Amino acid sequence: MLNTITLTGGTHGNETSGIQLIRDWLKFGLPSRFSSLNVDCSLANTAAIAANVRFLDEDLNRQFTTERLAGDNPAREAVLAKELNQKFGPKGNTRTDFFIDIHNTTSNMGATLIILENDDFNVKLARFVKQAMPEANILVEDEKAFADHGYLCTVGKKGVMIEVGAQPQGVLREDVYQLTLTMAEAILDFCVAWNNQDAALNELPSCEAFRLGYELKFPLDEDGMRKAMIHHSIQDQDFIPLLPGAPMFRGFDGSDYVWDGEKETYPHFVNEAAYHKLDVAFSTSDRIEF
Ligand SMILES: [Zn+2]
């Protein structure tokens, strides 16, 4: 039974879809079909939202490991993380049954549901959302235990992220907003069905999903300068298979860098602006049945 649901936007202050959706639902209320749910809507990093930046000092969405929450880092987001943990958690002994955190990406990932656990609840949630919204992508990041992630949504007993793009930082696109709204409503529809112990949840067919591999970096020279850019053939092609031998980078010397994996991979977060300073070009994934 999901007695308390937290829905947040603005964990990153320049990701506007969730910020606007939270503002709209606070102002106009949630659709009436969710009246049986206890949903707390809130904006996570209001100072970053006011400044229209991802964060002021450090990435808020990496602060929620047990170690960091127990540390004494003076960064504003580290301090805020402790406040949010007290408000919605605390992590490990939490008042929030289900935590939904809304994000945007500059990558062309469409509406992506990021799932962090491979258990009955999350499998049924993924299948339900995929059935309600066939254009959705399901991304599974279960390479480590749920509680070991530093994500805000791990403050809940269960937690997921909505990740929608492509949208430039600080810009609000109506099409991306609609995808965000549709996915948020699909997740809340699932919550109603879950609380009602709807037998139809047991009949949902398995669905396509993508399991995170690793972050692939841009090639750098000995001075740390990039030697290449994302090849046009994979730009905006998130979750489209990249085949062995196919180009992934265009070198500034005119050469191509090809994918040298033994099998195809499914790139995502391709050319994500927020990962620029980390030199992350994209993340790899495998296509799975979930
Ligand atoms: Zn984000």
Short mmCIF file of C-alpha atoms and ligand atoms in Angstrom, two decimals:
data_model
loop_
_atom_site.label_atom_id
_atom_site.label_comp_id
_atom_site.label_asym_id
_atom_site.label_seq_id
_atom_site.Cartn_x
_atom_site.Cartn_y
_atom_site.Cartn_z
CA MET A 1 0.00 0.00 0.00
CA LEU A 2 1.35 3.38 -1.04
CA ASN A 3 0.16 5.69 1.72
CA THR A 4 2.53 8.57 1.02
CA ILE A 5 3.75 9.58 -2.43
CA THR A 6 6.19 12.43 -3.02
CA LEU A 7 6.45 14.07 -6.43
CA THR A 8 9.27 16.54 -7.00
CA GLY A 9 10.55 18.76 -9.77
CA GLY A 10 13.44 21.18 -9.82
CA THR A 11 15.99 18.85 -8.30
CA HIS A 12 18.01 20.36 -11.11
CA GLY A 13 17.04 24.03 -11.29
CA ASN A 14 17.12 24.40 -15.08
CA GLU A 15 14.98 21.36 -15.91
CA THR A 16 11.71 23.13 -16.45
CA SER A 17 9.15 20.41 -17.26
CA GLY A 18 8.96 19.07 -13.73
CA ILE A 19 9.16 22.54 -12.24
CA GLN A 20 6.18 23.67 -14.30
CA LEU A 21 4.18 20.49 -13.70
CA ILE A 22 4.65 20.80 -9.93
CA ARG A 23 3.65 24.48 -10.05
CA ASP A 24 0.57 23.62 -12.10
CA TRP A 25 -0.54 20.78 -9.84
CA LEU A 26 0.03 22.91 -6.74
CA LYS A 27 -2.08 25.68 -8.28
CA PHE A 28 -4.83 23.68 -10.01
CA GLY A 29 -4.70 20.40 -8.12
CA LEU A 30 -4.10 16.92 -9.47
CA PRO A 31 -6.58 15.34 -11.88
CA SER A 32 -9.57 14.15 -9.86
CA ARG A 33 -9.00 10.46 -10.65
CA PHE A 34 -6.03 10.59 -8.26
CA SER A 35 -8.13 11.79 -5.30
CA SER A 36 -7.55 8.51 -3.44
CA LEU A 37 -3.78 9.12 -3.44
CA ASN A 38 -1.87 11.16 -0.90
CA VAL A 39 0.58 13.00 -3.17
CA ASP A 40 2.94 15.65 -1.84
CA CYS A 41 4.08 17.92 -4.69
CA SER A 42 7.15 20.07 -4.10
CA LEU A 43 10.11 21.81 -5.71
CA ALA A 44 13.43 20.44 -4.52
CA ASN A 45 16.09 23.09 -5.18
CA THR A 46 14.29 26.45 -5.16
CA ALA A 47 17.53 28.46 -5.07
CA ALA A 48 18.82 26.75 -8.21
CA ILE A 49 15.42 27.23 -9.85
CA ALA A 50 15.55 30.96 -9.08
CA ALA A 51 19.02 31.12 -10.62
CA ASN A 52 17.97 28.92 -13.58
CA VAL A 53 21.00 26.68 -13.10
CA ARG A 54 21.41 22.95 -12.56
CA PHE A 55 22.88 23.54 -9.10
CA LEU A 56 24.65 26.26 -7.11
CA ASP A 57 27.60 24.32 -5.66
CA GLU A 58 27.21 20.60 -6.32
CA ASP A 59 24.78 18.23 -8.03
CA LEU A 60 21.88 17.74 -5.58
CA ASN A 61 20.95 14.45 -7.20
CA ARG A 62 24.22 12.83 -6.12
CA GLN A 63 24.00 13.80 -2.42
CA PHE A 64 21.68 11.12 -1.09
CA THR A 65 24.07 8.29 -0.29
CA THR A 66 24.14 7.31 3.37
CA GLU A 67 27.75 8.48 3.59
CA ARG A 68 27.09 11.93 2.12
CA LEU A 69 23.97 12.46 4.22
CA ALA A 70 26.09 11.77 7.31
CA GLY A 71 28.95 14.03 6.18
CA ASP A 72 29.64 17.70 6.87
CA ASN A 73 30.11 19.04 3.33
CA PRO A 74 29.27 22.80 3.41
CA ALA A 75 28.11 22.88 -0.24
CA ARG A 76 24.61 24.33 -0.44
CA GLU A 77 23.19 21.24 -2.13
CA ALA A 78 24.74 18.98 0.52
CA VAL A 79 23.05 21.05 3.22
CA LEU A 80 19.78 21.03 1.28
CA ALA A 81 20.01 17.25 0.87
CA LYS A 82 19.98 16.84 4.64
CA GLU A 83 16.90 19.07 4.90
CA LEU A 84 15.08 17.11 2.18
CA ASN A 85 16.12 13.85 3.81
CA GLN A 86 14.57 15.00 7.09
CA LYS A 87 11.45 16.24 5.33
CA PHE A 88 10.76 13.22 3.12
CA GLY A 89 12.85 10.44 4.66
CA PRO A 90 14.98 9.81 6.46
CA LYS A 91 16.58 7.39 4.04
CA GLY A 92 16.32 3.83 5.33
CA ASN A 93 13.47 4.64 7.75
CA THR A 94 11.32 6.81 5.57
CA ARG A 95 7.87 8.34 5.73
CA THR A 96 7.64 8.32 1.90
CA ASP A 97 6.39 5.08 0.38
CA PHE A 98 7.03 6.11 -3.22
CA PHE A 99 9.19 8.96 -4.50
CA ILE A 100 8.86 10.25 -8.07
CA ASP A 101 11.44 12.81 -9.20
CA ILE A 102 11.08 14.61 -12.54
CA HIS A 103 14.03 15.56 -14.77
CA ASN A 104 14.85 16.80 -18.25
CA THR A 105 17.71 15.89 -20.51
CA THR A 106 19.16 17.70 -23.52
CA SER A 107 19.46 14.24 -25.13
CA ASN A 108 16.70 12.93 -27.37
CA MET A 109 15.52 10.27 -24.91
CA GLY A 110 11.80 10.99 -25.26
CA ALA A 111 9.89 10.10 -22.11
CA THR A 112 12.13 7.74 -20.17
CA LEU A 113 11.20 6.05 -16.91
CA ILE A 114 14.33 5.31 -14.87
CA ILE A 115 13.84 2.25 -12.68
CA LEU A 116 16.39 1.40 -9.97
CA GLU A 117 15.21 -2.02 -8.81
CA ASN A 118 14.19 -5.27 -10.43
CA ASP A 119 11.40 -6.27 -8.05
CA ASP A 120 7.68 -6.98 -8.33
CA PHE A 121 6.66 -3.35 -7.80
CA ASN A 122 9.09 -1.88 -10.30
CA VAL A 123 8.54 -4.58 -12.93
CA LYS A 124 4.79 -4.05 -12.82
CA LEU A 125 5.23 -0.29 -12.83
CA ALA A 126 7.45 -0.47 -15.92
CA ARG A 127 5.04 -2.76 -17.75
CA PHE A 128 2.07 -0.60 -16.79
CA VAL A 129 3.71 2.61 -17.99
CA LYS A 130 4.88 0.98 -21.23
CA GLN A 131 1.36 -0.27 -21.93
CA ALA A 132 -0.20 3.11 -21.13
CA MET A 133 2.45 4.98 -23.07
CA PRO A 134 4.02 2.78 -25.77
CA GLU A 135 6.38 5.57 -26.80
CA ALA A 136 7.98 5.53 -23.34
CA ASN A 137 11.47 4.14 -22.80
CA ILE A 138 12.21 2.06 -19.72
CA LEU A 139 15.79 2.46 -18.42
CA VAL A 140 16.92 0.08 -15.69
CA GLU A 141 19.79 1.19 -13.47
CA ASP A 142 20.05 -1.77 -11.12
CA GLU A 143 23.83 -2.12 -11.32
CA LYS A 144 23.94 -1.40 -7.59
CA ALA A 145 21.54 -1.65 -4.66
CA PHE A 146 18.72 0.89 -4.56
CA ALA A 147 19.99 2.49 -1.34
CA ASP A 148 23.52 2.84 -2.72
CA HIS A 149 22.44 5.41 -5.32
CA GLY A 150 22.87 9.08 -4.50
CA TYR A 151 19.59 10.05 -6.13
CA LEU A 152 16.94 12.08 -4.29
CA CYS A 153 14.26 9.51 -5.13
CA THR A 154 16.10 6.88 -3.06
CA VAL A 155 14.92 8.72 0.05
CA GLY A 156 11.61 6.90 -0.52
CA LYS A 157 10.97 3.20 0.14
CA LYS A 158 10.52 2.99 -3.61
CA GLY A 159 11.74 5.61 -6.03
CA VAL A 160 11.89 6.34 -9.74
CA MET A 161 12.83 9.20 -12.04
CA ILE A 162 11.05 10.63 -15.04
CA GLU A 163 13.64 11.81 -17.58
CA VAL A 164 12.33 13.64 -20.64
CA GLY A 165 14.06 15.19 -23.65
CA ALA A 166 15.32 16.61 -25.78
CA GLN A 167 14.96 19.99 -24.12
CA PRO A 168 17.61 22.69 -23.77
CA GLN A 169 18.45 23.69 -20.21
CA GLY A 170 16.23 26.48 -18.94
CA VAL A 171 13.77 26.16 -21.83
CA LEU A 172 10.17 24.95 -21.52
CA ARG A 173 8.95 23.02 -24.58
CA GLU A 174 5.26 22.18 -24.77
CA ASP A 175 5.81 18.80 -26.42
CA VAL A 176 8.29 17.78 -23.73
CA TYR A 177 5.93 19.06 -21.04
CA GLN A 178 3.13 16.89 -22.47
CA LEU A 179 5.34 13.80 -22.42
CA THR A 180 6.24 14.58 -18.81
CA LEU A 181 2.59 15.03 -17.87
CA THR A 182 1.56 11.80 -19.62
CA MET A 183 4.25 9.78 -17.85
CA ALA A 184 3.52 11.32 -14.43
CA GLU A 185 -0.16 10.50 -14.86
CA ALA A 186 0.62 6.96 -16.01
CA ILE A 187 2.72 6.40 -12.88
CA LEU A 188 -0.05 7.74 -10.64
CA ASP A 189 -2.60 5.57 -12.48
CA PHE A 190 -0.35 2.65 -11.58
CA CYS A 191 -0.32 3.77 -7.94
CA VAL A 192 -4.13 3.70 -7.87
CA ALA A 193 -4.15 0.22 -9.42
CA TRP A 194 -1.45 -0.99 -7.01
CA ASN A 195 -3.35 0.28 -3.98
CA ASN A 196 -6.54 -1.34 -5.29
CA GLN A 197 -4.62 -4.61 -5.77
CA ASP A 198 -5.92 -4.59 -9.31
CA ALA A 199 -5.61 -8.15 -10.64
CA ALA A 200 -4.91 -6.76 -14.11
CA LEU A 201 -1.40 -5.84 -12.90
CA ASN A 202 -0.58 -9.55 -12.82
CA GLU A 203 -1.52 -9.92 -16.46
CA LEU A 204 0.68 -7.19 -17.90
CA PRO A 205 2.94 -8.45 -20.68
CA SER A 206 6.69 -8.10 -20.31
CA CYS A 207 8.10 -5.06 -22.05
CA GLU A 208 11.22 -3.80 -23.76
CA ALA A 209 13.67 -2.07 -21.46
CA PHE A 210 17.29 -0.95 -21.52
CA ARG A 211 19.77 -1.90 -18.81
CA LEU A 212 22.50 0.67 -18.15
CA GLY A 213 26.00 -0.37 -19.12
CA TYR A 214 28.55 2.34 -18.50
CA GLU A 215 29.37 5.95 -19.31
CA LEU A 216 31.55 6.33 -22.39
CA LYS A 217 33.91 9.32 -22.45
CA PHE A 218 34.98 11.50 -25.33
CA PRO A 219 38.47 10.73 -26.60
CA LEU A 220 40.93 13.26 -25.12
CA ASP A 221 44.46 14.22 -26.07
CA GLU A 222 47.40 14.39 -23.66
CA ASP A 223 46.32 17.91 -22.63
CA GLY A 224 42.81 16.76 -21.80
CA MET A 225 41.36 18.43 -24.89
CA ARG A 226 38.73 16.60 -26.88
CA LYS A 227 39.86 14.94 -30.09
CA ALA A 228 36.37 14.29 -31.43
CA MET A 229 32.65 15.12 -31.27
CA ILE A 230 29.52 12.99 -31.35
CA HIS A 231 29.09 11.61 -34.87
CA HIS A 232 26.00 12.89 -36.63
CA SER A 233 24.76 9.35 -37.15
CA ILE A 234 24.15 8.86 -33.41
CA GLN A 235 23.20 12.45 -32.51
CA ASP A 236 19.54 12.45 -31.39
CA GLN A 237 19.43 8.66 -31.90
CA ASP A 238 19.09 7.69 -28.22
CA PHE A 239 18.06 4.04 -27.71
CA ILE A 240 18.69 3.29 -31.41
CA PRO A 241 21.17 0.40 -31.75
CA LEU A 242 24.79 1.32 -32.42
CA LEU A 243 26.32 -1.60 -34.32
CA PRO A 244 29.90 -2.86 -34.10
CA GLY A 245 32.02 -0.91 -36.56
CA ALA A 246 29.53 1.95 -36.85
CA PRO A 247 30.84 5.48 -36.25
CA MET A 248 30.20 7.13 -32.88
CA PHE A 249 32.66 10.06 -32.93
CA ARG A 250 33.90 12.34 -35.71
CA GLY A 251 37.51 13.26 -35.04
CA PHE A 252 38.60 16.85 -35.53
CA ASP A 253 41.26 15.44 -37.85
CA GLY A 254 38.46 14.05 -40.04
CA SER A 255 38.75 10.44 -38.88
CA ASP A 256 35.85 8.38 -37.53
CA TYR A 257 35.90 6.54 -34.21
CA VAL A 258 33.77 3.41 -34.39
CA TRP A 259 31.94 1.36 -31.78
CA ASP A 260 34.27 -1.57 -31.09
CA GLY A 261 31.97 -3.59 -28.85
CA GLU A 262 31.31 -7.24 -29.70
CA LYS A 263 27.60 -6.56 -30.09
CA GLU A 264 25.30 -3.61 -30.54
CA THR A 265 24.71 -1.13 -27.75
CA TYR A 266 21.85 1.29 -27.17
CA PRO A 267 23.32 4.75 -26.52
CA HIS A 268 21.41 7.22 -24.36
CA PHE A 269 22.20 10.53 -22.72
CA VAL A 270 23.90 11.21 -26.07
CA ASN A 271 25.70 14.57 -25.88
CA GLU A 272 23.91 15.49 -22.62
CA ALA A 273 24.84 19.09 -21.81
CA ALA A 274 25.01 18.51 -18.05
CA TYR A 275 27.70 15.85 -18.54
CA HIS A 276 29.86 18.11 -20.70
CA LYS A 277 32.32 18.97 -17.95
CA LEU A 278 32.59 15.29 -17.08
CA ASP A 279 33.52 14.51 -20.72
CA VAL A 280 30.78 11.87 -20.82
CA ALA A 281 29.72 11.35 -24.44
CA PHE A 282 26.86 8.90 -23.82
CA SER A 283 25.84 5.92 -21.73
CA THR A 284 25.67 2.41 -23.15
CA SER A 285 22.87 -0.07 -22.48
CA ASP A 286 21.62 -3.50 -23.43
CA ARG A 287 18.12 -4.15 -24.66
CA ILE A 288 16.30 -6.52 -22.28
CA GLU A 289 12.83 -7.90 -21.63
CA PHE A 290 11.53 -6.57 -18.33
ZN ZN B 1 18.10 16.31 -13.84
#
